[in-house]
Amino acid sequence: MFAAGLTLLPVSARFAMPLLSIGGLVGGAIFLWLWSIAGAAIALQTLAHRIAGILLTALRLTFAFAALHMPIGVLQAFPFVLAILLGSASSVAPAGLGISESLAALAATASDYPAGIAFLAVGIDRLFCIGGCAVLALGTEIGTSLRSAGTRGVVARERDGNER
């Protein structure tokens, strides 16, 4: 919310101020709570991990908007990142299916991007995520199978060597 508020500030202070306020207060409170429970190292690592994830999502959205011939900067993508995060957090539909896209279209009304393009860009981002997960899952399965086959071969060679 805080990053989305920062990027919306030059465009619309009316939309930016609530995001800045809520994002700053809630984010700061969660960070301090985590610090008190788990310590500084875990709190800082969690914050760094979250920031990296948000930046990666913004980069994916930049590519999705580019695929629709609507260039957008990584920083300008933050309101749409917020839409993805809020949609994913909803329990109305699995993984916020349709909700993230609708929230992105709503967020587009406060920016210079058409609502339809924002809706499609978030949908394309979802497809990138699903495809990326499928590739990673397949690669993990292949790697596991190859390691398992290699281990069986070593065990068989040891067994055959001991029988002689």
PDB file of N, CA and C in Angstrom, residues 44-103:
ATOM      1  N   LEU A  44      14.172  -8.171   9.386  1.00  0.00           N
ATOM      2  CA  LEU A  44      14.818  -7.533   8.232  1.00  0.00           C
ATOM      3  C   LEU A  44      14.842  -8.452   7.022  1.00  0.00           C
ATOM      4  N   GLN A  45      15.075  -9.754   7.249  1.00  0.00           N
ATOM      5  CA  GLN A  45      15.055 -10.705   6.139  1.00  0.00           C
ATOM      6  C   GLN A  45      13.656 -10.818   5.534  1.00  0.00           C
ATOM      7  N   THR A  46      12.648 -10.822   6.397  1.00  0.00           N
ATOM      8  CA  THR A  46      11.269 -10.877   5.914  1.00  0.00           C
ATOM      9  C   THR A  46      10.923  -9.636   5.114  1.00  0.00           C
ATOM     10  N   LEU A  47      11.339  -8.480   5.607  1.00  0.00           N
ATOM     11  CA  LEU A  47      11.091  -7.228   4.891  1.00  0.00           C
ATOM     12  C   LEU A  47      11.789  -7.233   3.533  1.00  0.00           C
ATOM     13  N   ALA A  48      13.046  -7.672   3.511  1.00  0.00           N
ATOM     14  CA  ALA A  48      13.791  -7.719   2.248  1.00  0.00           C
ATOM     15  C   ALA A  48      13.136  -8.702   1.270  1.00  0.00           C
ATOM     16  N   HIS A  49      12.692  -9.840   1.770  1.00  0.00           N
ATOM     17  CA  HIS A  49      12.023 -10.834   0.925  1.00  0.00           C
ATOM     18  C   HIS A  49      10.731 -10.268   0.349  1.00  0.00           C
ATOM     19  N   ARG A  50       9.978  -9.555   1.171  1.00  0.00           N
ATOM     20  CA  ARG A  50       8.704  -8.974   0.713  1.00  0.00           C
ATOM     21  C   ARG A  50       8.947  -7.888  -0.333  1.00  0.00           C
ATOM     22  N   ILE A  51       9.939  -7.046  -0.100  1.00  0.00           N
ATOM     23  CA  ILE A  51      10.260  -5.988  -1.057  1.00  0.00           C
ATOM     24  C   ILE A  51      10.706  -6.590  -2.388  1.00  0.00           C
ATOM     25  N   ALA A  52      11.530  -7.642  -2.317  1.00  0.00           N
ATOM     26  CA  ALA A  52      11.988  -8.304  -3.547  1.00  0.00           C
ATOM     27  C   ALA A  52      10.810  -8.907  -4.307  1.00  0.00           C
ATOM     28  N   GLY A  53       9.864  -9.513  -3.599  1.00  0.00           N
ATOM     29  CA  GLY A  53       8.687 -10.088  -4.243  1.00  0.00           C
ATOM     30  C   GLY A  53       7.821  -9.036  -4.905  1.00  0.00           C
ATOM     31  N   ILE A  54       7.663  -7.904  -4.241  1.00  0.00           N
ATOM     32  CA  ILE A  54       6.871  -6.814  -4.805  1.00  0.00           C
ATOM     33  C   ILE A  54       7.554  -6.245  -6.048  1.00  0.00           C
ATOM     34  N   LEU A  55       8.864  -6.089  -5.997  1.00  0.00           N
ATOM     35  CA  LEU A  55       9.600  -5.592  -7.164  1.00  0.00           C
ATOM     36  C   LEU A  55       9.521  -6.585  -8.333  1.00  0.00           C
ATOM     37  N   LEU A  56       9.592  -7.871  -8.030  1.00  0.00           N
ATOM     38  CA  LEU A  56       9.478  -8.884  -9.080  1.00  0.00           C
ATOM     39  C   LEU A  56       8.089  -8.852  -9.725  1.00  0.00           C
ATOM     40  N   THR A  57       7.070  -8.689  -8.906  1.00  0.00           N
ATOM     41  CA  THR A  57       5.704  -8.587  -9.436  1.00  0.00           C
ATOM     42  C   THR A  57       5.566  -7.338 -10.304  1.00  0.00           C
ATOM     43  N   ALA A  58       6.143  -6.231  -9.855  1.00  0.00           N
ATOM     44  CA  ALA A  58       6.097  -4.995 -10.645  1.00  0.00           C
ATOM     45  C   ALA A  58       6.820  -5.177 -11.976  1.00  0.00           C
ATOM     46  N   LEU A  59       7.926  -5.893 -11.968  1.00  0.00           N
ATOM     47  CA  LEU A  59       8.664  -6.148 -13.208  1.00  0.00           C
ATOM     48  C   LEU A  59       7.845  -7.028 -14.150  1.00  0.00           C
ATOM     49  N   ARG A  60       7.202  -8.061 -13.600  1.00  0.00           N
ATOM     50  CA  ARG A  60       6.333  -8.900 -14.438  1.00  0.00           C
ATOM     51  C   ARG A  60       5.207  -8.088 -15.046  1.00  0.00           C
ATOM     52  N   LEU A  61       4.618  -7.202 -14.256  1.00  0.00           N
ATOM     53  CA  LEU A  61       3.543  -6.360 -14.777  1.00  0.00           C
ATOM     54  C   LEU A  61       4.050  -5.411 -15.852  1.00  0.00           C
ATOM     55  N   THR A  62       5.270  -4.935 -15.704  1.00  0.00           N
ATOM     56  CA  THR A  62       5.864  -4.078 -16.727  1.00  0.00           C
ATOM     57  C   THR A  62       5.922  -4.823 -18.057  1.00  0.00           C
ATOM     58  N   PHE A  63       6.320  -6.087 -18.007  1.00  0.00           N
ATOM     59  CA  PHE A  63       6.357  -6.898 -19.227  1.00  0.00           C
ATOM     60  C   PHE A  63       4.950  -7.168 -19.759  1.00  0.00           C
ATOM     61  N   ALA A  64       3.996  -7.399 -18.860  1.00  0.00           N
ATOM     62  CA  ALA A  64       2.620  -7.659 -19.290  1.00  0.00           C
ATOM     63  C   ALA A  64       2.021  -6.430 -19.977  1.00  0.00           C
ATOM     64  N   PHE A  65       2.255  -5.250 -19.420  1.00  0.00           N
ATOM     65  CA  PHE A  65       1.772  -4.023 -20.068  1.00  0.00           C
ATOM     66  C   PHE A  65       2.472  -3.823 -21.414  1.00  0.00           C
ATOM     67  N   ALA A  66       3.765  -4.135 -21.477  1.00  0.00           N
ATOM     68  CA  ALA A  66       4.503  -3.993 -22.733  1.00  0.00           C
ATOM     69  C   ALA A  66       3.943  -4.934 -23.792  1.00  0.00           C
ATOM     70  N   ALA A  67       3.514  -6.125 -23.386  1.00  0.00           N
ATOM     71  CA  ALA A  67       2.920  -7.067 -24.339  1.00  0.00           C
ATOM     72  C   ALA A  67       1.635  -6.507 -24.933  1.00  0.00           C
ATOM     73  N   LEU A  68       0.994  -5.599 -24.206  1.00  0.00           N
ATOM     74  CA  LEU A  68      -0.243  -4.964 -24.687  1.00  0.00           C
ATOM     75  C   LEU A  68       0.039  -3.607 -25.336  1.00  0.00           C
ATOM     76  N   HIS A  69       1.313  -3.348 -25.637  1.00  0.00           N
ATOM     77  CA  HIS A  69       1.745  -2.099 -26.273  1.00  0.00           C
ATOM     78  C   HIS A  69       1.373  -0.864 -25.448  1.00  0.00           C
ATOM     79  N   MET A  70       1.480  -1.001 -24.134  1.00  0.00           N
ATOM     80  CA  MET A  70       1.198   0.101 -23.219  1.00  0.00           C
ATOM     81  C   MET A  70       2.374   0.162 -22.238  1.00  0.00           C
ATOM     82  N   PRO A  71       3.405   0.928 -22.585  1.00  0.00           N
ATOM     83  CA  PRO A  71       4.578   0.952 -21.710  1.00  0.00           C
ATOM     84  C   PRO A  71       4.251   1.550 -20.342  1.00  0.00           C
ATOM     85  N   ILE A  72       4.820   0.936 -19.321  1.00  0.00           N
ATOM     86  CA  ILE A  72       4.639   1.393 -17.951  1.00  0.00           C
ATOM     87  C   ILE A  72       5.966   1.181 -17.224  1.00  0.00           C
ATOM     88  N   GLY A  73       6.303   2.096 -16.357  1.00  0.00           N
ATOM     89  CA  GLY A  73       7.519   1.951 -15.576  1.00  0.00           C
ATOM     90  C   GLY A  73       7.286   1.021 -14.395  1.00  0.00           C
ATOM     91  N   VAL A  74       8.361   0.492 -13.868  1.00  0.00           N
ATOM     92  CA  VAL A  74       8.249  -0.418 -12.725  1.00  0.00           C
ATOM     93  C   VAL A  74       7.578   0.296 -11.553  1.00  0.00           C
ATOM     94  N   LEU A  75       7.925   1.540 -11.314  1.00  0.00           N
ATOM     95  CA  LEU A  75       7.326   2.271 -10.199  1.00  0.00           C
ATOM     96  C   LEU A  75       5.848   2.554 -10.436  1.00  0.00           C
ATOM     97  N   GLN A  76       5.458   2.794 -11.675  1.00  0.00           N
ATOM     98  CA  GLN A  76       4.058   3.060 -11.977  1.00  0.00           C
ATOM     99  C   GLN A  76       3.208   1.793 -11.873  1.00  0.00           C
ATOM    100  N   ALA A  77       3.842   0.647 -11.795  1.00  0.00           N
ATOM    101  CA  ALA A  77       3.111  -0.622 -11.705  1.00  0.00           C
ATOM    102  C   ALA A  77       2.661  -0.931 -10.277  1.00  0.00           C
ATOM    103  N   PHE A  78       3.135  -0.190  -9.286  1.00  0.00           N
ATOM    104  CA  PHE A  78       2.823  -0.517  -7.891  1.00  0.00           C
ATOM    105  C   PHE A  78       1.330  -0.499  -7.548  1.00  0.00           C
ATOM    106  N   PRO A  79       0.519   0.419  -8.069  1.00  0.00           N
ATOM    107  CA  PRO A  79      -0.916   0.311  -7.770  1.00  0.00           C
ATOM    108  C   PRO A  79      -1.526  -1.003  -8.275  1.00  0.00           C
ATOM    109  N   PHE A  80      -1.015  -1.511  -9.379  1.00  0.00           N
ATOM    110  CA  PHE A  80      -1.516  -2.762  -9.928  1.00  0.00           C
ATOM    111  C   PHE A  80      -0.973  -3.957  -9.149  1.00  0.00           C
ATOM    112  N   VAL A  81       0.235  -3.818  -8.595  1.00  0.00           N
ATOM    113  CA  VAL A  81       0.776  -4.840  -7.699  1.00  0.00           C
ATOM    114  C   VAL A  81      -0.120  -4.943  -6.467  1.00  0.00           C
ATOM    115  N   LEU A  82      -0.527  -3.796  -5.939  1.00  0.00           N
ATOM    116  CA  LEU A  82      -1.433  -3.787  -4.789  1.00  0.00           C
ATOM    117  C   LEU A  82      -2.738  -4.500  -5.138  1.00  0.00           C
ATOM    118  N   ALA A  83      -3.241  -4.285  -6.340  1.00  0.00           N
ATOM    119  CA  ALA A  83      -4.473  -4.961  -6.764  1.00  0.00           C
ATOM    120  C   ALA A  83      -4.277  -6.475  -6.777  1.00  0.00           C
ATOM    121  N   ILE A  84      -3.126  -6.938  -7.235  1.00  0.00           N
ATOM    122  CA  ILE A  84      -2.832  -8.375  -7.255  1.00  0.00           C
ATOM    123  C   ILE A  84      -2.773  -8.922  -5.835  1.00  0.00           C
ATOM    124  N   LEU A  85      -2.085  -8.210  -4.951  1.00  0.00           N
ATOM    125  CA  LEU A  85      -1.955  -8.676  -3.569  1.00  0.00           C
ATOM    126  C   LEU A  85      -3.297  -8.698  -2.849  1.00  0.00           C
ATOM    127  N   LEU A  86      -4.101  -7.669  -3.038  1.00  0.00           N
ATOM    128  CA  LEU A  86      -5.417  -7.634  -2.399  1.00  0.00           C
ATOM    129  C   LEU A  86      -6.335  -8.714  -2.968  1.00  0.00           C
ATOM    130  N   GLY A  87      -6.274  -8.921  -4.258  1.00  0.00           N
ATOM    131  CA  GLY A  87      -7.095  -9.964  -4.871  1.00  0.00           C
ATOM    132  C   GLY A  87      -6.702 -11.348  -4.404  1.00  0.00           C
ATOM    133  N   SER A  88      -5.406 -11.579  -4.256  1.00  0.00           N
ATOM    134  CA  SER A  88      -4.934 -12.883  -3.791  1.00  0.00           C
ATOM    135  C   SER A  88      -5.325 -13.129  -2.340  1.00  0.00           C
ATOM    136  N   ALA A  89      -5.440 -12.071  -1.571  1.00  0.00           N
ATOM    137  CA  ALA A  89      -5.805 -12.209  -0.160  1.00  0.00           C
ATOM    138  C   ALA A  89      -7.295 -12.436   0.035  1.00  0.00           C
ATOM    139  N   SER A  90      -8.089 -12.208  -0.997  1.00  0.00           N
ATOM    140  CA  SER A  90      -9.536 -12.382  -0.852  1.00  0.00           C
ATOM    141  C   SER A  90      -9.868 -13.872  -0.812  1.00  0.00           C
ATOM    142  N   SER A  91     -10.897 -14.190  -0.077  1.00  0.00           N
ATOM    143  CA  SER A  91     -11.297 -15.590   0.018  1.00  0.00           C
ATOM    144  C   SER A  91     -12.563 -15.872  -0.788  1.00  0.00           C
ATOM    145  N   VAL A  92     -12.970 -14.924  -1.615  1.00  0.00           N
ATOM    146  CA  VAL A  92     -14.180 -15.090  -2.405  1.00  0.00           C
ATOM    147  C   VAL A  92     -13.955 -16.073  -3.549  1.00  0.00           C
ATOM    148  N   ALA A  93     -12.813 -15.961  -4.212  1.00  0.00           N
ATOM    149  CA  ALA A  93     -12.495 -16.835  -5.340  1.00  0.00           C
ATOM    150  C   ALA A  93     -11.090 -17.401  -5.131  1.00  0.00           C
ATOM    151  N   PRO A  94     -10.818 -18.584  -5.653  1.00  0.00           N
ATOM    152  CA  PRO A  94      -9.476 -19.160  -5.500  1.00  0.00           C
ATOM    153  C   PRO A  94      -8.396 -18.244  -6.073  1.00  0.00           C
ATOM    154  N   ALA A  95      -7.427 -17.901  -5.258  1.00  0.00           N
ATOM    155  CA  ALA A  95      -6.299 -17.036  -5.632  1.00  0.00           C
ATOM    156  C   ALA A  95      -6.751 -15.680  -6.148  1.00  0.00           C
ATOM    157  N   GLY A  96      -7.954 -15.268  -5.780  1.00  0.00           N
ATOM    158  CA  GLY A  96      -8.444 -13.966  -6.218  1.00  0.00           C
ATOM    159  C   GLY A  96      -8.746 -13.910  -7.696  1.00  0.00           C
ATOM    160  N   LEU A  97      -9.073 -15.038  -8.274  1.00  0.00           N
ATOM    161  CA  LEU A  97      -9.336 -15.112  -9.714  1.00  0.00           C
ATOM    162  C   LEU A  97     -10.444 -14.144 -10.100  1.00  0.00           C
ATOM    163  N   GLY A  98     -10.113 -13.191 -10.933  1.00  0.00           N
ATOM    164  CA  GLY A  98     -11.056 -12.175 -11.370  1.00  0.00           C
ATOM    165  C   GLY A  98     -11.095 -10.965 -10.452  1.00  0.00           C
ATOM    166  N   ILE A  99     -10.804 -11.163  -9.190  1.00  0.00           N
ATOM    167  CA  ILE A  99     -10.832 -10.057  -8.238  1.00  0.00           C
ATOM    168  C   ILE A  99      -9.612  -9.162  -8.431  1.00  0.00           C
ATOM    169  N   SER A 100      -8.442  -9.765  -8.559  1.00  0.00           N
ATOM    170  CA  SER A 100      -7.226  -8.977  -8.809  1.00  0.00           C
ATOM    171  C   SER A 100      -7.363  -8.157 -10.082  1.00  0.00           C
ATOM    172  N   GLU A 101      -7.893  -8.776 -11.120  1.00  0.00           N
ATOM    173  CA  GLU A 101      -8.050  -8.097 -12.391  1.00  0.00           C
ATOM    174  C   GLU A 101      -9.030  -6.931 -12.269  1.00  0.00           C
ATOM    175  N   SER A 102     -10.124  -7.156 -11.546  1.00  0.00           N
ATOM    176  CA  SER A 102     -11.117  -6.089 -11.358  1.00  0.00           C
ATOM    177  C   SER A 102     -10.550  -4.944 -10.527  1.00  0.00           C
ATOM    178  N   LEU A 103      -9.794  -5.279  -9.493  1.00  0.00           N
ATOM    179  CA  LEU A 103      -9.169  -4.239  -8.679  1.00  0.00           C
ATOM    180  C   LEU A 103      -8.140  -3.448  -9.490  1.00  0.00           C
TER     181      LEU A 103
END
